[in-house]
Coordinates of C-alpha atoms in Angstrom, one line a residue:
Chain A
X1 CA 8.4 -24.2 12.9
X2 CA 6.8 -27.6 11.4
X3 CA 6.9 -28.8 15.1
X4 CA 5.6 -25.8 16.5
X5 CA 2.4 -26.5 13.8
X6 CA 1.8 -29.5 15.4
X7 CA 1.9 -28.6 18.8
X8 CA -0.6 -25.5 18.0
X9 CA -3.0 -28.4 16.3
X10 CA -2.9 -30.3 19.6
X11 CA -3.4 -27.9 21.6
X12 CA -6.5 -27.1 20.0
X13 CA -7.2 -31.0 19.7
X14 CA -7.6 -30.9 23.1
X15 CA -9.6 -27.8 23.8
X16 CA -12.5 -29.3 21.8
X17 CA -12.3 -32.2 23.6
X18 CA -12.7 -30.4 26.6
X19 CA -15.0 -28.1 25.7
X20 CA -17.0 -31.1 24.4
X21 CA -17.3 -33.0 27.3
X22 CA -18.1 -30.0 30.0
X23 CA -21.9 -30.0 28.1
X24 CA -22.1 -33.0 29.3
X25 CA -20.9 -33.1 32.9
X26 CA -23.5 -29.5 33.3
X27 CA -26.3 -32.1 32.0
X28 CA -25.5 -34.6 34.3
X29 CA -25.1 -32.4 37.3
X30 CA -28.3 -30.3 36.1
X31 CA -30.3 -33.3 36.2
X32 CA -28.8 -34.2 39.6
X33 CA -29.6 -31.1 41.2
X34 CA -33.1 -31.3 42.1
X35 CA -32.2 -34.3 45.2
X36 CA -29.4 -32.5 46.7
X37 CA -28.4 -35.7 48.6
X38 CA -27.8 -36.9 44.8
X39 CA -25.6 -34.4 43.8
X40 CA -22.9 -34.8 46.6
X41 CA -23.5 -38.7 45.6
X42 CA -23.0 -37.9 41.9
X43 CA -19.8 -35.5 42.7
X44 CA -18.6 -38.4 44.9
X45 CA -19.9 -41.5 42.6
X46 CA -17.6 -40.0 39.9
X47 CA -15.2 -40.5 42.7
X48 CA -12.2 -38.9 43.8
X49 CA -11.1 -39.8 39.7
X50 CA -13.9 -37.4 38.2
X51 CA -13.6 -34.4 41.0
X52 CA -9.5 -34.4 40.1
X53 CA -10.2 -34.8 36.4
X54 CA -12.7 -31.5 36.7
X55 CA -9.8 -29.7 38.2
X56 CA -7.8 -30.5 36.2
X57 CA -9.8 -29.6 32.4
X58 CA -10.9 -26.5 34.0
X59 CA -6.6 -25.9 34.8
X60 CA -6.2 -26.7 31.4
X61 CA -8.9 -24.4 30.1
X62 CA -7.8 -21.7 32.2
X63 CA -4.2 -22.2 31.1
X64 CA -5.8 -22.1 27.3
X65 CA -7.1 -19.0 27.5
X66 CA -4.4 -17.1 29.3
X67 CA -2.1 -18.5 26.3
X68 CA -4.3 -17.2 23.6
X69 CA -5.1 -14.0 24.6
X70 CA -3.0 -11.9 23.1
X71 CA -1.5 -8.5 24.0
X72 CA -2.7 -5.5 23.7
X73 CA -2.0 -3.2 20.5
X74 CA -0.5 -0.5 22.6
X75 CA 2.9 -3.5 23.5
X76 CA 5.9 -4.4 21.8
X77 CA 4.8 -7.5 21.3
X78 CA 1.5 -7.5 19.9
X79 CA 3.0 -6.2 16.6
X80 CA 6.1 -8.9 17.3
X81 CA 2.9 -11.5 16.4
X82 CA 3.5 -10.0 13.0
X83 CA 6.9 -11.0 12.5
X84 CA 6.9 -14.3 13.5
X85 CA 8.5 -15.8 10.6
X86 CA 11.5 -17.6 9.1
X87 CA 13.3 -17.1 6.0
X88 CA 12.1 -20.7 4.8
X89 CA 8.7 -19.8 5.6
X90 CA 8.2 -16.5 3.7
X91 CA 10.2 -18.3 1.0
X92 CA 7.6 -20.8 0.4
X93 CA 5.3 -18.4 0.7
X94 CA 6.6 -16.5 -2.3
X95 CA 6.6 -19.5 -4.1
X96 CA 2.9 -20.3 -3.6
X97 CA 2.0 -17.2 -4.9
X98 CA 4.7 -17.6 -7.6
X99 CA 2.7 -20.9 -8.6
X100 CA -0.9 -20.4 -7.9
X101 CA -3.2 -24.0 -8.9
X102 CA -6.9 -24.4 -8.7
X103 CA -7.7 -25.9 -5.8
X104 CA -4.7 -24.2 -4.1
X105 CA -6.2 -21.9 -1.6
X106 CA -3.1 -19.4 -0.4
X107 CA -4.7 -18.4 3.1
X108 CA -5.3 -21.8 4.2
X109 CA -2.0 -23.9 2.5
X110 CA 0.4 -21.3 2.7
X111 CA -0.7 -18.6 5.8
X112 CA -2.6 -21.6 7.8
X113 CA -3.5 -18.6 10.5
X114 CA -0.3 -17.2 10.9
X115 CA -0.4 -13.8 8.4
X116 CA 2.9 -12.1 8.6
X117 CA 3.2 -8.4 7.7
X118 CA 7.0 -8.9 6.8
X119 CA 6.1 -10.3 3.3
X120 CA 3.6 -7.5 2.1
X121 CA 5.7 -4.0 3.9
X122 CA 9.4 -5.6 1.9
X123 CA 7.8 -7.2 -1.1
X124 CA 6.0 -3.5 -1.9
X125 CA 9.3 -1.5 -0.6
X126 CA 11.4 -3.4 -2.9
X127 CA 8.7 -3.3 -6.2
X128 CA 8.6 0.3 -5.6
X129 CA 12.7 0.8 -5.6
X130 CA 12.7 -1.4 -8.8
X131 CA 10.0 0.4 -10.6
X132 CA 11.9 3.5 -10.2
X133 CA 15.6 2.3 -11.1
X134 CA 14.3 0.5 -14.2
X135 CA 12.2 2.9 -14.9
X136 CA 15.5 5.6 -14.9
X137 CA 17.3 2.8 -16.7
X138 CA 15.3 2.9 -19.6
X139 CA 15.6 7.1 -19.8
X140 CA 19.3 5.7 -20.2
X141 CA 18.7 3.2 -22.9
X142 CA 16.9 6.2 -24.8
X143 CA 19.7 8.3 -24.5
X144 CA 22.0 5.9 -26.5
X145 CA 19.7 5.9 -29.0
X146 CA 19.2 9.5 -29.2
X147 CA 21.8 11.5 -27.8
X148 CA 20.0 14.8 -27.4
X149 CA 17.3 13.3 -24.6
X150 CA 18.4 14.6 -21.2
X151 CA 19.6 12.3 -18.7
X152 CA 18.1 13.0 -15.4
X153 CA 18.1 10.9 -12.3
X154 CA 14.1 11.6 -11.8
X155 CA 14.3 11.0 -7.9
X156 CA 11.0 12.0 -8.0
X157 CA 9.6 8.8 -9.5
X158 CA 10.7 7.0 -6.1
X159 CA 7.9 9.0 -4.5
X160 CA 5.1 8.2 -6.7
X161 CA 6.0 4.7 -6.9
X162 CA 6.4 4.0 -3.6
X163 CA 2.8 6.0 -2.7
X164 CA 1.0 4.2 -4.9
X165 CA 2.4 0.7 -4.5
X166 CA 1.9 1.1 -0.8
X167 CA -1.7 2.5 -1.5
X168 CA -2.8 0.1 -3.7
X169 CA -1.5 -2.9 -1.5
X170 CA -3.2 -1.9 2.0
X171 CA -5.9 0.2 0.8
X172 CA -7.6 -1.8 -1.7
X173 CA -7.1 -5.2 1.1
X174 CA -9.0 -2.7 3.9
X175 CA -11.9 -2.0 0.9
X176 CA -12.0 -5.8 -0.1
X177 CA -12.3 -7.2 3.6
X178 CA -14.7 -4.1 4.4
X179 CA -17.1 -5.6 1.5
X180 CA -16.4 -9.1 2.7
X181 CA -17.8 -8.4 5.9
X182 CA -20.8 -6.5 4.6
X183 CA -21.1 -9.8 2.3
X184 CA -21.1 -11.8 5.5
X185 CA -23.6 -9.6 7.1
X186 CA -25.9 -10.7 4.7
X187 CA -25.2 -14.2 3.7
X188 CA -24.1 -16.1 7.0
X189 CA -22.7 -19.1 5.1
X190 CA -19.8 -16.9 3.0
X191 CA -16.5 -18.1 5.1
X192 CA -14.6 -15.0 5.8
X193 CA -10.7 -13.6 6.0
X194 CA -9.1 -11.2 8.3
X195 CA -7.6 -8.3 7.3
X196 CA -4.0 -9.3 7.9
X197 CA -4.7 -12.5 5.7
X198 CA -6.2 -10.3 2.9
X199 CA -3.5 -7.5 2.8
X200 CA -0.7 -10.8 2.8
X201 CA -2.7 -12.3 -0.7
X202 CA -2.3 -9.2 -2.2
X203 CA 1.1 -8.4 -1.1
X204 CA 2.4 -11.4 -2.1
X205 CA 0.5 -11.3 -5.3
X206 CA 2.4 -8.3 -6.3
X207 CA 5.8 -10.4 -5.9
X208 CA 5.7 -11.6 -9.2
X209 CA 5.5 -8.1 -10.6
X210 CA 9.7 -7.6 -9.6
X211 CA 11.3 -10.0 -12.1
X212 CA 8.3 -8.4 -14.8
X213 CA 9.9 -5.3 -14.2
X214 CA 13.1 -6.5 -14.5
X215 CA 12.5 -7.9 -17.9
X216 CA 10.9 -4.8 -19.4
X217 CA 14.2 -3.2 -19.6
X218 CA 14.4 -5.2 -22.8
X219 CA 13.6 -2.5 -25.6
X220 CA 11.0 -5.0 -27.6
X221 CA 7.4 -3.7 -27.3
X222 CA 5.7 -7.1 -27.9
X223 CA 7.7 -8.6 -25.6
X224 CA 7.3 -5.9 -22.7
X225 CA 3.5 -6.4 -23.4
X226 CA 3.6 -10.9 -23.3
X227 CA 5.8 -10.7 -20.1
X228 CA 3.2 -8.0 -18.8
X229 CA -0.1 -10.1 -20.2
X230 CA 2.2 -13.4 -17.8
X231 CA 2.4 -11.7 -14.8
X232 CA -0.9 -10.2 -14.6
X233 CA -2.3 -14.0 -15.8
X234 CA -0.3 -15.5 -12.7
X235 CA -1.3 -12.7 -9.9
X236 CA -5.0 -12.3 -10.9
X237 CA -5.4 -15.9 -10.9
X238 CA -3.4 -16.7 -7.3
X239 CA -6.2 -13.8 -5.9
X240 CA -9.2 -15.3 -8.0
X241 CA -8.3 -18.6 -6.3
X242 CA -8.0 -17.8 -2.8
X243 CA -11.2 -15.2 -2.6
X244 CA -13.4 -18.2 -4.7
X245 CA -13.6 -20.4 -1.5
X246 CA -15.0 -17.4 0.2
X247 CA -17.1 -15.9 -2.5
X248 CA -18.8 -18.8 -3.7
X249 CA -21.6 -18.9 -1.7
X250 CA -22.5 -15.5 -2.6
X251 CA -25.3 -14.8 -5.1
X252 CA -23.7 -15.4 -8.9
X253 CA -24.2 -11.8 -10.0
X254 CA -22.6 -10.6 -6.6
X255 CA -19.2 -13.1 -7.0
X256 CA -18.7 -12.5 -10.6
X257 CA -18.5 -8.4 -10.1
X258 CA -16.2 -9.0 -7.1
X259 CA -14.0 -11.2 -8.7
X260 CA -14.2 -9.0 -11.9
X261 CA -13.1 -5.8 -10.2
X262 CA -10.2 -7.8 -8.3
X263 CA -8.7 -8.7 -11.7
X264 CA -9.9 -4.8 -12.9
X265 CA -8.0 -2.9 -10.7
X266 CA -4.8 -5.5 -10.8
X267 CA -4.2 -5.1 -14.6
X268 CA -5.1 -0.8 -14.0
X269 CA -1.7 -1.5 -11.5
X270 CA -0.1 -3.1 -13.8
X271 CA -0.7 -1.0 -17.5
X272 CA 0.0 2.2 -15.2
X273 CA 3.2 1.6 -13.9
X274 CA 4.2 0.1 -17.3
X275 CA 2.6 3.0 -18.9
X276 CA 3.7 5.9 -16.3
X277 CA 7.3 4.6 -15.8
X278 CA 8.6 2.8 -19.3
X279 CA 8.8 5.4 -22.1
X280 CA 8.5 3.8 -25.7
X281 CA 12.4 4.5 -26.4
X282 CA 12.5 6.2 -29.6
X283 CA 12.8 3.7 -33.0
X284 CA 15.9 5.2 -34.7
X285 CA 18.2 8.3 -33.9
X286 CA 16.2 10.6 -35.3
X287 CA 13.6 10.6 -33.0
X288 CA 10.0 12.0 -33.8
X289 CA 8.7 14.8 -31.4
X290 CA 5.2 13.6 -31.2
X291 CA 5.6 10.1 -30.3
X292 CA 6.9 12.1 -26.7
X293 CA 3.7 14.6 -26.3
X294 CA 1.7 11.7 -25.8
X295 CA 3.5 10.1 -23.0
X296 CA 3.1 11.7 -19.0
X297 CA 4.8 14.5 -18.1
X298 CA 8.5 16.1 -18.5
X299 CA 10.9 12.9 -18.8
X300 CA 11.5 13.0 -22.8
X301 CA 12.2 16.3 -24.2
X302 CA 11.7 17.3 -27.7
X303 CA 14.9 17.9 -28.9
X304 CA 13.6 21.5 -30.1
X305 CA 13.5 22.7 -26.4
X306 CA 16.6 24.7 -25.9
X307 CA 17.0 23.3 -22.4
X308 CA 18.2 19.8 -23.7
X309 CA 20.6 21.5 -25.5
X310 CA 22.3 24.4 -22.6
X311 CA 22.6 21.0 -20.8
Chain B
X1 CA 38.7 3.5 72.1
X2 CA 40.3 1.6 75.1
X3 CA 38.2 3.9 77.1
X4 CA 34.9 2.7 75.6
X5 CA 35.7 -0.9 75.7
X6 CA 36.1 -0.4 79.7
X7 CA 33.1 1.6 80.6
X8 CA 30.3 -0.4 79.5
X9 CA 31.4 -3.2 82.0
X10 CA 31.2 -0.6 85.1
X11 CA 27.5 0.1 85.6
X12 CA 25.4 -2.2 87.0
X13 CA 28.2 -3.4 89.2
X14 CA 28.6 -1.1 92.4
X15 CA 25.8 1.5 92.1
X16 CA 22.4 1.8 89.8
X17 CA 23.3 4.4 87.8
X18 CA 21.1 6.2 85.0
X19 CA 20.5 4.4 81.6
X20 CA 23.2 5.5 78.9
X21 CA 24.9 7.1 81.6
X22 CA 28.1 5.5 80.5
X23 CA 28.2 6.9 77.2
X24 CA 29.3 10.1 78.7
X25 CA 32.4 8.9 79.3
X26 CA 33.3 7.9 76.1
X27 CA 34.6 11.2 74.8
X28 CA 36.7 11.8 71.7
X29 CA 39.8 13.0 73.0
X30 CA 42.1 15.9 71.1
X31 CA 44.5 13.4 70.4
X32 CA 42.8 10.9 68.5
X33 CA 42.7 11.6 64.4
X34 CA 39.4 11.1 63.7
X35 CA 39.5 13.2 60.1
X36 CA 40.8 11.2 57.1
X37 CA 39.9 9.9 53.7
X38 CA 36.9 7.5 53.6
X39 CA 38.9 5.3 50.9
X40 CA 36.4 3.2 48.7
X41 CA 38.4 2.7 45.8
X42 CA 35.7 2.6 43.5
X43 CA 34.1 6.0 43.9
X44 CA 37.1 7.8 44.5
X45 CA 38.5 6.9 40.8
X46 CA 35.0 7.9 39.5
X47 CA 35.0 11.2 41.0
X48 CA 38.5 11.9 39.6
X49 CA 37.3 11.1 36.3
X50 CA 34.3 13.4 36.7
X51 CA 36.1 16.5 38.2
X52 CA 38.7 16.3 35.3
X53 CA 36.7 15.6 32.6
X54 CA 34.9 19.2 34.1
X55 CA 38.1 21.0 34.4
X56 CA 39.7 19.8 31.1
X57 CA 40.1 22.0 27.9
X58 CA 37.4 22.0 24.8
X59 CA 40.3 21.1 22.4
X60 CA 40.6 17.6 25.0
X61 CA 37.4 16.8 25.1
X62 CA 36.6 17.4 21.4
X63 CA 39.7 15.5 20.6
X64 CA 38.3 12.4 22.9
X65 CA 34.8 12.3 20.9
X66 CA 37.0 13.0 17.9
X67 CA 39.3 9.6 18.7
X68 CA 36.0 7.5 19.5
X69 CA 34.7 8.7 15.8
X70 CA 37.9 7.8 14.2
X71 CA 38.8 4.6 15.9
X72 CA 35.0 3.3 15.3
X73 CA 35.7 4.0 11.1
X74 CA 38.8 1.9 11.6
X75 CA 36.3 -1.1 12.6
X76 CA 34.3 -0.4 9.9
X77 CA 36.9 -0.6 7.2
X78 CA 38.4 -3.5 8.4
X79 CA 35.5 -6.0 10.1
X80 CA 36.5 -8.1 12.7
X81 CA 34.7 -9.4 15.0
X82 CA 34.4 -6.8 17.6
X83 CA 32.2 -5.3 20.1
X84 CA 33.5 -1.3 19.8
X85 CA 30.7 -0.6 17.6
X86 CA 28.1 -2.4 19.5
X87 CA 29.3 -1.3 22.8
X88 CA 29.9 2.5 22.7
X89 CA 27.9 3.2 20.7
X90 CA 27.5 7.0 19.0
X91 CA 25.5 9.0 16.9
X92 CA 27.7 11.6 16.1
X93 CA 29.8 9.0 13.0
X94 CA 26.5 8.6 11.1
X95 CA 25.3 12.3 11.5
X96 CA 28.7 13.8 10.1
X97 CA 28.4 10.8 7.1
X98 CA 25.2 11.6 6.1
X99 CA 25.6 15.3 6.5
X100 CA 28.4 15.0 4.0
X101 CA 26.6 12.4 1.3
X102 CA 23.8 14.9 1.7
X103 CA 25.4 17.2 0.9
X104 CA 27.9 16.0 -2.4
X105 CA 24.6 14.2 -3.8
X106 CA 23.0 17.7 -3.5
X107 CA 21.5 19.1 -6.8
X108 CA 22.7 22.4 -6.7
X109 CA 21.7 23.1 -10.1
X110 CA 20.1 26.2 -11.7
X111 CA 17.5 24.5 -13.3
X112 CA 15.1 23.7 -10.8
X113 CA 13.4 20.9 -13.2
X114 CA 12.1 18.4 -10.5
X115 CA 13.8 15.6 -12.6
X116 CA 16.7 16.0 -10.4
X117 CA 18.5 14.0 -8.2
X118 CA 17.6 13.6 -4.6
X119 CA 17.4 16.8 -2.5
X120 CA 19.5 17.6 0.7
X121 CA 16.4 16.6 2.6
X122 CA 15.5 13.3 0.8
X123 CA 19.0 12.1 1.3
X124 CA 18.4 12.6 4.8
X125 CA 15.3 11.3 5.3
X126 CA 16.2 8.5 3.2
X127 CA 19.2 7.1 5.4
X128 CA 17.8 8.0 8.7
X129 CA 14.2 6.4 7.8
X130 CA 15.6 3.7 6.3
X131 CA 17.8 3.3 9.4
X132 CA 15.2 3.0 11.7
X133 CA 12.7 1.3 9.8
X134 CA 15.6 -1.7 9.8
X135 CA 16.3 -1.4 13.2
X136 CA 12.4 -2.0 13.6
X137 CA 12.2 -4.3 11.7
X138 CA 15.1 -6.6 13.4
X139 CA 13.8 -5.9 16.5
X140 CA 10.0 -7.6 15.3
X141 CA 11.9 -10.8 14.1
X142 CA 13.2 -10.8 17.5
X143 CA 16.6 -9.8 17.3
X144 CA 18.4 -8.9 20.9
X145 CA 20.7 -6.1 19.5
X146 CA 19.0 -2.6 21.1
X147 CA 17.9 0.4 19.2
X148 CA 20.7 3.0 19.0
X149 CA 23.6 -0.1 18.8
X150 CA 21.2 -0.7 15.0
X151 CA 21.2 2.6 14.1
X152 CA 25.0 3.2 15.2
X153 CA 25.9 0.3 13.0
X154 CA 24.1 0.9 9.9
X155 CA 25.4 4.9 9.9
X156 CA 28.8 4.1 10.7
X157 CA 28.4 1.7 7.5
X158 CA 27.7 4.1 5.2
X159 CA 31.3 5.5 5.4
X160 CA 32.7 3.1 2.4
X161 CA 29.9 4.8 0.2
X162 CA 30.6 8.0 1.1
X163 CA 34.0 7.5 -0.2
X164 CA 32.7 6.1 -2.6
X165 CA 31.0 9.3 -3.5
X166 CA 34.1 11.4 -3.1
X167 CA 35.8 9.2 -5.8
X168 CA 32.7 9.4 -8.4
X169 CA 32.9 13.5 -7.5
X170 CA 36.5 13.5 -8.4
X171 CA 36.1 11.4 -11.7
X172 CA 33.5 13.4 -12.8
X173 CA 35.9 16.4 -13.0
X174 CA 37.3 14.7 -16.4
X175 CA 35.8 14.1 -19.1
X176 CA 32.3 12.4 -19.7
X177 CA 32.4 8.5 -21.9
X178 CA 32.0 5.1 -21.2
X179 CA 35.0 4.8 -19.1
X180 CA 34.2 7.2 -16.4
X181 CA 31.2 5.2 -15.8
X182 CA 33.0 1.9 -15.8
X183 CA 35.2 3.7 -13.2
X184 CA 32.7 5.0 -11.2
X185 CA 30.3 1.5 -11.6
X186 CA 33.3 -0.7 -10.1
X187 CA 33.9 1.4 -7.5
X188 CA 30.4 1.6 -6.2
X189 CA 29.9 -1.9 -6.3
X190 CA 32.9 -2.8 -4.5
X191 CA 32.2 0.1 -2.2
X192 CA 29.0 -1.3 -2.2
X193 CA 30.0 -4.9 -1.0
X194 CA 32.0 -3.9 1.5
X195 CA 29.3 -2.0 3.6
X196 CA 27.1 -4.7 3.3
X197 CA 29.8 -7.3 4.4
X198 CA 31.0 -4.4 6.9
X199 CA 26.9 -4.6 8.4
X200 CA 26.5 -7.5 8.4
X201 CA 29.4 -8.7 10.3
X202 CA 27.9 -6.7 13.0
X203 CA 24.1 -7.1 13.1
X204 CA 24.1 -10.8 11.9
X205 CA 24.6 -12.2 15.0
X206 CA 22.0 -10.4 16.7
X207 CA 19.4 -12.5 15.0
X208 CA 18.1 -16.4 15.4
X209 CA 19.9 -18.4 12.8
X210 CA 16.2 -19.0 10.8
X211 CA 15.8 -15.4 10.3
X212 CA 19.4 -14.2 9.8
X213 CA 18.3 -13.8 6.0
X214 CA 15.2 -11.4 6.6
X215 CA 16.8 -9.6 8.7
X216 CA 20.3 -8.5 6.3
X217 CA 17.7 -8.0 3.0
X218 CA 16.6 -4.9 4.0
X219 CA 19.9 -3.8 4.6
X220 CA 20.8 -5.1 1.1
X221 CA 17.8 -2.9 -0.1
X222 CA 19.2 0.3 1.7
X223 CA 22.4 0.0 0.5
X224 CA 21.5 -0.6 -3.0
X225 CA 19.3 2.8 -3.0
X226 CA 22.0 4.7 -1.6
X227 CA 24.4 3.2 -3.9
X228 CA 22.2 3.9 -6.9
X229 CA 21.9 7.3 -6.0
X230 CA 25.7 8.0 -5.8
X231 CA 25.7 6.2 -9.6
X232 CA 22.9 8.2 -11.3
X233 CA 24.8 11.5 -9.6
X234 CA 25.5 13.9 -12.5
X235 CA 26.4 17.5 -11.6
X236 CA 24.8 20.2 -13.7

């Protein structure tokens, strides 16, 4: 693929040369045009070497254009454009977002214009799976501890995670990029991402968030809460790099609040699933009943409720 | 046909005589066989096939579609490299396998808490979503396998899980403790394994080598689920 870079930056290498040099020729010929005898002689004068040259660029433009235009949404292979990755590409992809530095902006060293929407759609397909296995795993660690909590395999967490992983990664992309443009509207010199770049930042941001998961199986609370506290650190600051570059000519007050909500709504992500899907697992054996009223609903049950016990 | 050869050379020759006029004279006599078989081997055997296949009893034909099934789960349990899968393929394998894990994971319990396990419904949609959204998504990396050939695959590989499933039910007839679990873990993950090497050894080679990793993840991923979900099974 490292080959097919360079070609692409050739390409284009050579369509700003073109497109550089027809101003020109249109000034020349403009400025012929009034003698007409000194058109044909300046058509000529750049003798048969210029007219072959013209027929050719404006081949090569032609053949340009027909290259980049790109299907229509309704085909097969506009969405294709999508996919057009290899394994060592979205690997290294992962790991830039794995490994976010300052002046290390995602979009441009890692996408360099070729967003792919395999990253984002797995990367959120397998968080979701994850956060509701481990988050049944640890209804099983409570059970060891306290035998009369009843095991269930909660299917219905796969739902909630999966809806609001998926929600959160392309909904909150389609607000960002929607404010972006409004942004752009109004300040010309803000630079500006597509939505396909914008919705692959914050899908791969949310890779990091699998092995945190992962790791909060471990039953100690200040633990759970420094891995948390790392991966939030390490995905708020891969988006705050990218979206700097592009917010940084924006007024101060404007950029900050941005920026601020970005980081906002990532750790409300993060403290809900730990929060909605990781139970505190009860201290001892004898467990307390109201350390479970104040979790979210029906996953511990008192051990008073008869239920618990027919099972 | 001696007759025709000789009368075209007789007009023209003595008298003018009327255009076509010969043609008269050629005249298929009552002698001649003219009715016989119009023998193009081809279309002849293919019209057998279609007037028996009509004529044949149900038990025959179900017993055909029957053999297909069966001789398709051989492949799966013991991959080689062949093209019966990919080649005729069939829908019926995967319906009757996910009809029946559907079914065993059902909750069928009083309680109707909705901390259960996965409904008849969500089984379903899970393995035929999941199927497709694979098969999708090999196709978008560019993969030359077709639609259906996916789909056939990756239901026909379910069938080490599903007896997989029939084990766990069976174990969990005795008595609860750590070592029905262990049981019941080391099956599933060896049950587990072999569908992914069984899938794999089909659709791999469908892909460009640089993607070959993409495109078996997701199958990973599916798997896994429905492998988790025959693990976390508990009947009420």
């Amino acid at each position: 693929m490292a080959a097919a870079d360079e070609l692409a930056f050739h390409e284009f290498e050579e369509a700003t040369n073109l497109l550089a040099q027809t101003p020109n020729e249109t000034t020349t010929r403009s400025d012929q045009l009034s003698p007409k005898g000194h058109v044909a002689v300046a058509m000529d004068s750049g003798g048969s070497y210029g007219a072959e040259d013209e027929v050719e660029e404006s081949d090569k433009t032609v053949l340009l254009q027909e290259e980049k235009q790109q299907p229509g949404f309704w085909t097969f292979g506009y969405y294709q454009s999508f996919f057009d990755v290899d394994t060592s590409q979205v690997l290294d992809r992962i790991k830039g977002s794995l490994l976010p530095r300052p002046g290390h902006n995602f979009v441009r060293h890692h996408l360099r214009n070729r967003p792919d929407l395999y990253g984002p759609f797995w990367i959120c397909a397998t968080l979701a799976f994850v956060l509701a296995i481990t988050g049944n795993l640890t209804l099983v660690l409570a059970q060891r501890r306290d035998p009369s909590i009843h095991y269930s395999p909660q299917f219905h967490k796969v739902t909630v995670a999966s809806l609001t992983i998926y929600c959160y990664a392309w909904l909150v992309p389609l607000a960002l990029w929607g404010f972006l443009r409004w942004r752009k509207g109004v300040r010309e010199r803000m630079g500006l991402y597509t939505f396909l770049e914008t919705v692959c930042v914050y899908g791969y941001s949310l890779f990091v968030f699998i092995p945190t998961v992962v790791l909060w199986l471990i039953p100690v609370p200040w633990l759970q809460w420094l891995f948390g506290a790392l991966a939030l650190a390490l995905s708020a600051a891969g988006l705050v790099f990218t979206l700097w570059p592009v917010v940084r000519e924006d007024t101060r007050w404007a950029a900050g609040v941005l920026l601020s909500v970005v980081v906002l709504l990532h750790a409300l992500l993060a403290m809900g699933c730990k929060f909605y899907f990781f139970q505190p697992l009860p201290p001892e054996p004898m467990a307390s009943p109201h350390q479970a009223t104040s979790q979210p609903p029906a996953t511990m049950l008192p051990p008073t409720l008869p239920r618990s016990v027919a099972a | 046909m001696a007759e025709a050869v000789e009368s075209p050379g007789d007009p023209g020759t003595t008298t003018p005589r009327p255009l076509f006029a010969g043609l008269s004279d050629i005249s298929i006599s009552q002698d001649i066989p003219v009715e016989g078989e119009i023998t193009i081997p081809v279309r002849s055997r293919v019209r057998e096939f279609d007037s028996s296949t009509l004529n044949e009893s149900v038990q025959n034909t179900i017993m055909r579609d029957l053999k297909a099934v069966g001789k398709k789960f051989m492949h799966v349990l013991y991959p080689r490299k062949s093209n019966t899968l990919l080649r005729d393929w069939d829908l019926w394998g995967p319906l009757i396998l996910c009809v029946t894990l559907a079914l065993m994971l059902q909750r069928g319990s009083v309680d109707s808490e909705k901390d259960g396990g996965p409904q008849f419904a969500e089984v379903f949609v899970i393995v035929w979503f999941g199927a497709v959204t694979i098969t999708l998504n090999s196709k978008l990396l560019g993969g030359n396998i077709s639609f259906f050939q996916s789909l056939c695959v990756l239901g026909y590989c379910i069938l080490p899980l599903t007896m997989a499933m029939l084990v766990c039910r069976l174990v969990l007839l005795a008595e609860p403790g750590p070592v029905n679990f262990m049981v019941r873990l080391f099956v599933v993950i060896i049950m587990f394994a072999w569908s992914i090497v069984a899938s794999t050894a089909f659709l791999a080679d469908s892909q460009p080598p640089n993607r070959k990793a993409l495109a078996v993840y997701p199958v990973f991923l599916f798997y896994f689920v429905i492998s988790w979900m025959i693990l976390t099974f508990t009947p009420q």
